[in-house]
Amino acid sequence: MKNMVLIGMPGAGKSTIGVVLAKTLGFTFIDSDLVIQKRENRLLQEIIDDIGMERFLDVEKEAVLSIDVSKSIIATGGSVIFRNETMKHLKKLGDIIYLKVSYEEIERRVNNITTRGIAMAKGHTLKDVYDQRVELYEKYANIVIDCDDKNLEEIVKDIKDSIPE
Ligand SMILES: Nc1ncnc2c1ncn2[C@@H]1O[C@H](COP(=O)(O)OP(=O)(O)O)[C@@H](O)[C@H]1O
Ligand SMILES: O=C(O)C1=C[C@@H](OP(=O)(O)O)[C@@H](O)[C@H](O)C1
Ligand SMILES: [Mg+2]
């Protein structure tokens, strides 16, 4: 059975919503960030600090390519859209669902950009990251869920309602 893949900005809710969605559908939950951390045996921020953004994206790619599952919700990291090969693999696994959240709301939620592990170019602000990524999230998604002003339960319902039969 097909999987559902959640994409979107850091702080969009991929990990928190993904686990609840999986539970209500009877699916398995996978967070690609945890796959990376287990393979590398260290935290995301430590990897990014050590090898830099570009090589982190390759580490992320290899971790995602190792995911071969069915009937699962896959929460990805926000930077997953930067490697086309990574996204091709995820597309093969299932529907790509973009959790769309306004910049203002992301800014409210993400107040630890230097420690929560964001793959961003030197000198870039969170706004630069947002503006650069939005079109990529939209390009790869086949389902877009507007998440502003909605609680977790409402978003889970919207995702379930959006799934093609
Ligand atoms: N719909 C929502 N409304 C308000 N806060 C939310 C919502 N979804 C997630 N959050 C909060 O945003 C933060 C980041 O969520 P997280 O699932 O870690 O995002 P991601 O995995 O996309 O980076 C968490 O503190 C979470 O409680
Ligand atoms: O957006 C990013 O650059 C990243 C987001 C993180 O995941 P979340 O989106 O779950 O925070 C994680 O994959 C990594 O540290 C890079
Ligand atoms: Mg997450």
Short mmCIF file of C-alpha atoms and ligand atoms in Angstrom, two decimals:
data_model
loop_
_atom_site.label_atom_id
_atom_site.label_comp_id
_atom_site.label_asym_id
_atom_site.label_seq_id
_atom_site.Cartn_x
_atom_site.Cartn_y
_atom_site.Cartn_z
CA MET A 1 0.00 0.00 0.00
CA LYS A 2 1.03 3.55 -0.77
CA ASN A 3 2.73 5.73 1.83
CA MET A 4 2.24 9.41 2.62
CA VAL A 5 5.26 11.70 2.63
CA LEU A 6 5.11 14.99 4.55
CA ILE A 7 7.23 17.90 3.32
CA GLY A 8 7.49 21.53 4.41
CA MET A 9 9.47 24.07 6.39
CA PRO A 10 11.09 23.27 9.71
CA GLY A 11 8.35 23.92 12.26
CA ALA A 12 5.54 23.13 9.80
CA GLY A 13 4.51 20.15 11.93
CA LYS A 14 5.70 17.19 9.81
CA SER A 15 6.96 15.20 12.80
CA THR A 16 4.18 16.01 15.28
CA ILE A 17 1.32 15.68 12.78
CA GLY A 18 2.90 12.63 11.10
CA VAL A 19 2.85 10.50 14.21
CA VAL A 20 -0.80 11.30 14.99
CA LEU A 21 -1.79 10.71 11.35
CA ALA A 22 -0.05 7.33 11.39
CA LYS A 23 -1.79 6.36 14.59
CA THR A 24 -5.27 7.23 13.33
CA LEU A 25 -4.73 5.41 10.01
CA GLY A 26 -3.03 2.37 11.52
CA PHE A 27 0.11 3.16 9.54
CA THR A 28 3.75 3.00 10.65
CA PHE A 29 5.54 6.30 11.36
CA ILE A 30 9.01 7.06 10.05
CA ASP A 31 10.93 10.31 10.54
CA SER A 32 13.79 10.58 8.05
CA ASP A 33 15.64 12.82 10.54
CA LEU A 34 15.81 9.90 12.95
CA VAL A 35 16.98 7.60 10.15
CA ILE A 36 19.84 10.05 9.49
CA GLN A 37 20.74 10.32 13.18
CA LYS A 38 20.77 6.55 13.60
CA ARG A 39 22.93 6.00 10.51
CA GLU A 40 25.37 8.73 11.54
CA ASN A 41 25.15 8.10 15.28
CA ARG A 42 25.04 11.83 16.05
CA LEU A 43 22.65 14.76 16.09
CA LEU A 44 21.58 16.62 12.94
CA GLN A 45 23.12 19.88 14.15
CA GLU A 46 26.42 18.10 14.82
CA ILE A 47 26.44 16.67 11.30
CA ILE A 48 25.64 20.05 9.70
CA ASP A 49 28.26 21.85 11.83
CA ASP A 50 30.85 19.23 10.92
CA ILE A 51 30.38 18.67 7.18
CA GLY A 52 28.37 21.70 6.03
CA MET A 53 25.09 22.05 4.20
CA GLU A 54 25.94 20.49 0.82
CA ARG A 55 27.39 17.30 2.26
CA PHE A 56 24.56 17.10 4.76
CA LEU A 57 22.13 17.06 1.82
CA ASP A 58 23.99 14.04 0.42
CA VAL A 59 23.87 12.28 3.80
CA GLU A 60 20.13 13.02 3.88
CA LYS A 61 19.77 11.69 0.34
CA GLU A 62 21.44 8.37 1.18
CA ALA A 63 19.32 8.01 4.32
CA VAL A 64 16.09 8.65 2.41
CA LEU A 65 17.09 6.29 -0.42
CA SER A 66 17.48 3.56 2.23
CA ILE A 67 13.78 3.90 3.17
CA ASP A 68 11.72 1.16 1.56
CA VAL A 69 8.37 0.80 3.30
CA SER A 70 4.66 0.48 2.73
CA LYS A 71 1.62 1.70 4.66
CA SER A 72 3.75 4.32 6.38
CA ILE A 73 3.71 8.04 7.09
CA ILE A 74 7.15 9.45 6.29
CA ALA A 75 7.99 12.79 7.93
CA THR A 76 10.94 14.30 6.08
CA GLY A 77 13.38 17.05 7.05
CA GLY A 78 12.71 20.50 5.63
CA SER A 79 15.79 20.36 3.38
CA VAL A 80 14.75 17.20 1.54
CA ILE A 81 13.60 19.16 -1.54
CA PHE A 82 17.18 20.17 -2.44
CA ARG A 83 18.11 16.81 -3.98
CA ASN A 84 16.05 15.78 -7.00
CA GLU A 85 17.05 12.13 -6.62
CA THR A 86 15.78 12.13 -3.04
CA MET A 87 12.42 13.49 -4.14
CA LYS A 88 12.17 11.02 -7.05
CA HIS A 89 12.53 8.19 -4.55
CA LEU A 90 9.90 9.66 -2.23
CA LYS A 91 7.50 10.17 -5.15
CA LYS A 92 7.81 6.47 -5.95
CA LEU A 93 6.91 5.65 -2.33
CA GLY A 94 3.65 7.63 -2.22
CA ASP A 95 1.77 10.90 -2.18
CA ILE A 96 3.81 14.00 -1.39
CA ILE A 97 1.90 16.25 1.01
CA TYR A 98 3.12 19.82 1.59
CA LEU A 99 2.20 21.23 4.99
CA LYS A 100 1.94 24.90 4.05
CA VAL A 101 2.46 27.39 6.88
CA SER A 102 2.93 31.17 6.51
CA TYR A 103 6.32 32.72 7.17
CA GLU A 104 4.96 34.64 10.16
CA GLU A 105 3.83 31.42 11.84
CA ILE A 106 7.11 29.60 11.05
CA GLU A 107 9.03 32.50 12.56
CA ARG A 108 6.94 32.22 15.74
CA ARG A 109 7.64 28.49 16.02
CA VAL A 110 11.31 28.35 15.00
CA ASN A 111 13.26 30.41 17.50
CA ASN A 112 16.36 28.26 17.67
CA ILE A 113 17.64 28.36 14.08
CA THR A 114 21.27 27.88 15.02
CA THR A 115 20.68 24.77 17.14
CA ARG A 116 17.67 22.92 15.74
CA GLY A 117 19.54 21.80 12.65
CA ILE A 118 18.57 23.81 9.59
CA ALA A 119 20.56 23.34 6.41
CA MET A 120 21.02 26.98 5.45
CA ALA A 121 23.70 28.86 3.56
CA LYS A 122 25.97 31.14 5.56
CA GLY A 123 24.52 34.63 5.97
CA HIS A 124 20.99 33.52 5.12
CA THR A 125 18.08 34.42 7.37
CA LEU A 126 15.03 32.27 8.10
CA LYS A 127 13.11 34.48 5.65
CA ASP A 128 15.66 33.77 2.90
CA VAL A 129 15.31 30.05 3.61
CA TYR A 130 11.50 30.30 3.44
CA ASP A 131 11.44 32.29 0.20
CA GLN A 132 13.94 29.97 -1.48
CA ARG A 133 12.08 26.81 -0.52
CA VAL A 134 8.39 27.58 -1.01
CA GLU A 135 8.44 27.05 -4.77
CA LEU A 136 10.28 23.74 -4.36
CA TYR A 137 7.75 22.43 -1.84
CA GLU A 138 4.97 23.42 -4.24
CA LYS A 139 6.75 21.89 -7.21
CA TYR A 140 7.14 18.45 -5.65
CA ALA A 141 3.83 18.21 -3.77
CA ASN A 142 0.79 16.58 -5.26
CA ILE A 143 -1.31 17.60 -2.26
CA VAL A 144 -1.05 20.95 -0.44
CA ILE A 145 -2.57 21.36 3.02
CA ASP A 146 -3.04 24.90 4.31
CA CYS A 147 -2.11 24.65 7.99
CA ASP A 148 -2.43 28.24 9.23
CA ASP A 149 -4.87 28.73 12.12
CA LYS A 150 -5.59 25.00 12.37
CA ASN A 151 -4.87 22.67 15.23
CA LEU A 152 -3.34 19.24 14.89
CA GLU A 153 -6.66 17.39 14.74
CA GLU A 154 -7.99 19.67 12.00
CA ILE A 155 -4.87 19.18 9.92
CA VAL A 156 -4.98 15.40 10.35
CA LYS A 157 -8.62 15.47 9.17
CA ASP A 158 -7.75 17.67 6.15
CA ILE A 159 -4.97 15.27 5.17
CA LYS A 160 -7.25 12.23 5.48
CA ASP A 161 -9.95 14.00 3.41
CA SER A 162 -7.42 14.87 0.72
CA ILE A 163 -6.21 11.35 0.06
CA PRO A 164 -7.26 10.09 -3.36
CA GLU A 165 -9.38 6.89 -3.03
N1 LIG B 1 -0.99 23.03 13.82
C1 LIG B 1 -0.12 23.50 14.70
N2 LIG B 1 -0.42 24.58 15.42
C2 LIG B 1 0.44 25.08 16.32
N3 LIG B 1 1.68 24.56 16.57
C3 LIG B 1 2.04 23.47 15.89
C4 LIG B 1 1.16 22.87 14.91
N4 LIG B 1 1.81 21.80 14.37
C5 LIG B 1 3.02 21.74 14.99
N5 LIG B 1 3.15 22.72 15.89
C6 LIG B 1 4.30 22.97 16.74
O1 LIG B 1 5.37 23.38 15.90
C7 LIG B 1 6.59 22.86 16.40
C8 LIG B 1 7.37 22.17 15.33
O2 LIG B 1 6.72 20.98 14.93
P1 LIG B 1 7.51 19.77 14.27
O3 LIG B 1 6.53 18.65 14.14
O4 LIG B 1 8.78 19.50 14.95
O5 LIG B 1 7.80 20.37 12.82
P2 LIG B 1 8.71 19.79 11.64
O6 LIG B 1 8.90 18.33 11.86
O7 LIG B 1 7.90 20.11 10.40
O8 LIG B 1 9.96 20.58 11.73
C9 LIG B 1 6.24 21.96 17.57
O9 LIG B 1 6.46 22.71 18.75
C10 LIG B 1 4.77 21.70 17.42
O10 LIG B 1 4.10 21.52 18.64
O1 LIG B 2 15.00 22.34 7.00
C1 LIG B 2 16.16 21.91 7.21
O2 LIG B 2 17.15 22.41 6.67
C2 LIG B 2 16.33 20.77 8.15
C3 LIG B 2 15.24 20.39 8.89
C4 LIG B 2 15.31 19.33 9.90
O3 LIG B 2 14.05 18.67 9.99
P1 LIG B 2 12.64 19.36 10.37
O4 LIG B 2 12.09 19.99 9.12
O5 LIG B 2 11.80 18.24 10.85
O6 LIG B 2 12.91 20.38 11.43
C5 LIG B 2 16.41 18.35 9.59
O7 LIG B 2 16.11 17.52 8.52
C6 LIG B 2 17.71 18.97 9.26
O8 LIG B 2 18.29 19.35 10.44
C7 LIG B 2 17.63 20.09 8.22
MG MG B 3 10.61 17.08 11.97
#
